mmCIF file of C-alpha atoms in Angstrom:
data_model
loop_
_atom_site.group_PDB
_atom_site.id
_atom_site.type_symbol
_atom_site.label_atom_id
_atom_site.label_comp_id
_atom_site.label_asym_id
_atom_site.label_seq_id
_atom_site.Cartn_x
_atom_site.Cartn_y
_atom_site.Cartn_z
ATOM 1 C CA UNK A 1 -12.538 -0.791 1.098
ATOM 2 C CA UNK A 2 -11.197 -0.529 4.628
ATOM 3 C CA UNK A 3 -9.541 2.593 6.043
ATOM 4 C CA UNK A 4 -6.917 0.408 7.730
ATOM 5 C CA UNK A 5 -6.000 -1.139 4.359
ATOM 6 C CA UNK A 6 -5.605 2.356 2.891
ATOM 7 C CA UNK A 7 -3.335 3.361 5.765
ATOM 8 C CA UNK A 8 -1.201 0.268 5.182
ATOM 9 C CA UNK A 9 -1.137 0.991 1.446
ATOM 10 C CA UNK A 10 0.078 4.550 2.028
ATOM 11 C CA UNK A 11 2.894 3.397 4.314
ATOM 12 C CA UNK A 12 4.023 0.696 1.883
ATOM 13 C CA UNK A 13 3.906 3.185 -1.012
ATOM 14 C CA UNK A 14 5.868 5.757 0.980
ATOM 15 C CA UNK A 15 8.613 3.322 1.994
ATOM 16 C CA UNK A 16 8.655 1.232 -1.198
ATOM 17 C CA UNK A 17 9.472 -1.857 0.838
ATOM 18 C CA UNK A 18 7.078 -4.331 2.441
ATOM 19 C CA UNK A 19 9.489 -5.393 5.197
ATOM 20 C CA UNK A 20 10.185 -1.834 6.326
ATOM 21 C CA UNK A 21 6.477 -1.019 6.238
ATOM 22 C CA UNK A 22 5.754 -4.109 8.363
ATOM 23 C CA UNK A 23 8.302 -2.944 10.937
ATOM 24 C CA UNK A 24 6.957 0.606 11.003
ATOM 25 C CA UNK A 25 3.340 -0.577 11.344
ATOM 26 C CA UNK A 26 4.146 -3.412 13.772
ATOM 27 C CA UNK A 27 2.444 -5.897 11.449
ATOM 28 C CA UNK A 28 3.659 -9.016 9.685
ATOM 29 C CA UNK A 29 4.558 -8.968 6.005
ATOM 30 C CA UNK A 30 1.847 -11.554 5.219
ATOM 31 C CA UNK A 31 -0.752 -9.349 6.932
ATOM 32 C CA UNK A 32 0.272 -6.395 4.774
ATOM 33 C CA UNK A 33 0.295 -8.543 1.631
ATOM 34 C CA UNK A 34 -3.244 -9.694 2.427
ATOM 35 C CA UNK A 35 -4.302 -6.094 2.982
ATOM 36 C CA UNK A 36 -2.964 -5.087 -0.435
ATOM 37 C CA UNK A 37 -4.702 -8.096 -2.012
ATOM 38 C CA UNK A 38 -8.026 -6.932 -0.548
ATOM 39 C CA UNK A 39 -7.519 -3.433 -1.949
ATOM 40 C CA UNK A 40 -6.516 -4.745 -5.365
ATOM 41 C CA UNK A 41 -9.554 -7.030 -5.474
ATOM 42 C CA UNK A 42 -11.950 -4.268 -4.450
ATOM 43 C CA UNK A 43 -10.473 -1.844 -7.008
ATOM 44 C CA UNK A 44 -9.933 -4.413 -9.752
ATOM 45 C CA UNK A 45 -6.385 -3.209 -10.402
ATOM 46 C CA UNK A 46 -2.824 -4.004 -9.336
ATOM 47 C CA UNK A 47 -1.380 -1.331 -7.071
ATOM 48 C CA UNK A 48 2.265 -2.405 -6.860
ATOM 49 C CA UNK A 49 4.837 -3.884 -9.216
ATOM 50 C CA UNK A 50 7.787 -5.834 -7.826
ATOM 51 C CA UNK A 51 11.204 -4.535 -8.722
ATOM 52 C CA UNK A 52 13.690 -6.933 -7.135
ATOM 53 C CA UNK A 53 13.347 -6.531 -3.380
ATOM 54 C CA UNK A 54 11.616 -3.194 -3.728
ATOM 55 C CA UNK A 55 8.107 -2.545 -4.913
ATOM 56 C CA UNK A 56 6.891 0.443 -6.861
ATOM 57 C CA UNK A 57 3.465 1.851 -7.585
ATOM 58 C CA UNK A 58 1.615 1.040 -10.770
ATOM 59 C CA UNK A 59 -0.343 3.829 -12.456
ATOM 60 C CA UNK A 60 -3.434 2.739 -10.503
ATOM 61 C CA UNK A 61 -1.425 2.747 -7.282
ATOM 62 C CA UNK A 62 -0.114 6.252 -7.952
ATOM 63 C CA UNK A 63 -3.663 7.449 -8.586
ATOM 64 C CA UNK A 64 -4.903 5.913 -5.324
ATOM 65 C CA UNK A 65 -2.015 7.528 -3.450
ATOM 66 C CA UNK A 66 -2.831 10.937 -4.942
ATOM 67 C CA UNK A 67 -6.546 10.585 -4.124
ATOM 68 C CA UNK A 68 -5.695 9.583 -0.574
ATOM 69 C CA UNK A 69 -3.607 12.728 -0.160
ATOM 70 C CA UNK A 70 -6.450 14.856 -1.527
ATOM 71 C CA UNK A 71 -8.896 13.320 0.942
ATOM 72 C CA UNK A 72 -6.577 13.936 3.889
ATOM 73 C CA UNK A 73 -6.122 17.574 2.880
ATOM 74 C CA UNK A 74 -9.862 18.187 2.499
#
């Protein structure tokens, strides 16, 4: 798991939109999609569920987001 991928994940989760996250991070949408794929493969779970143009966290994604917050606050 890469810290950069986790940072991208957190931004995408916060904004709920891949395009807006790409703009904020100055990255392409395909680069962010690939980053999420790497995280999902390393964790063995889907992190996002598509909901039209928006994406929302799965249960596994919500857990990863909560753990990330805990680590930052430690």
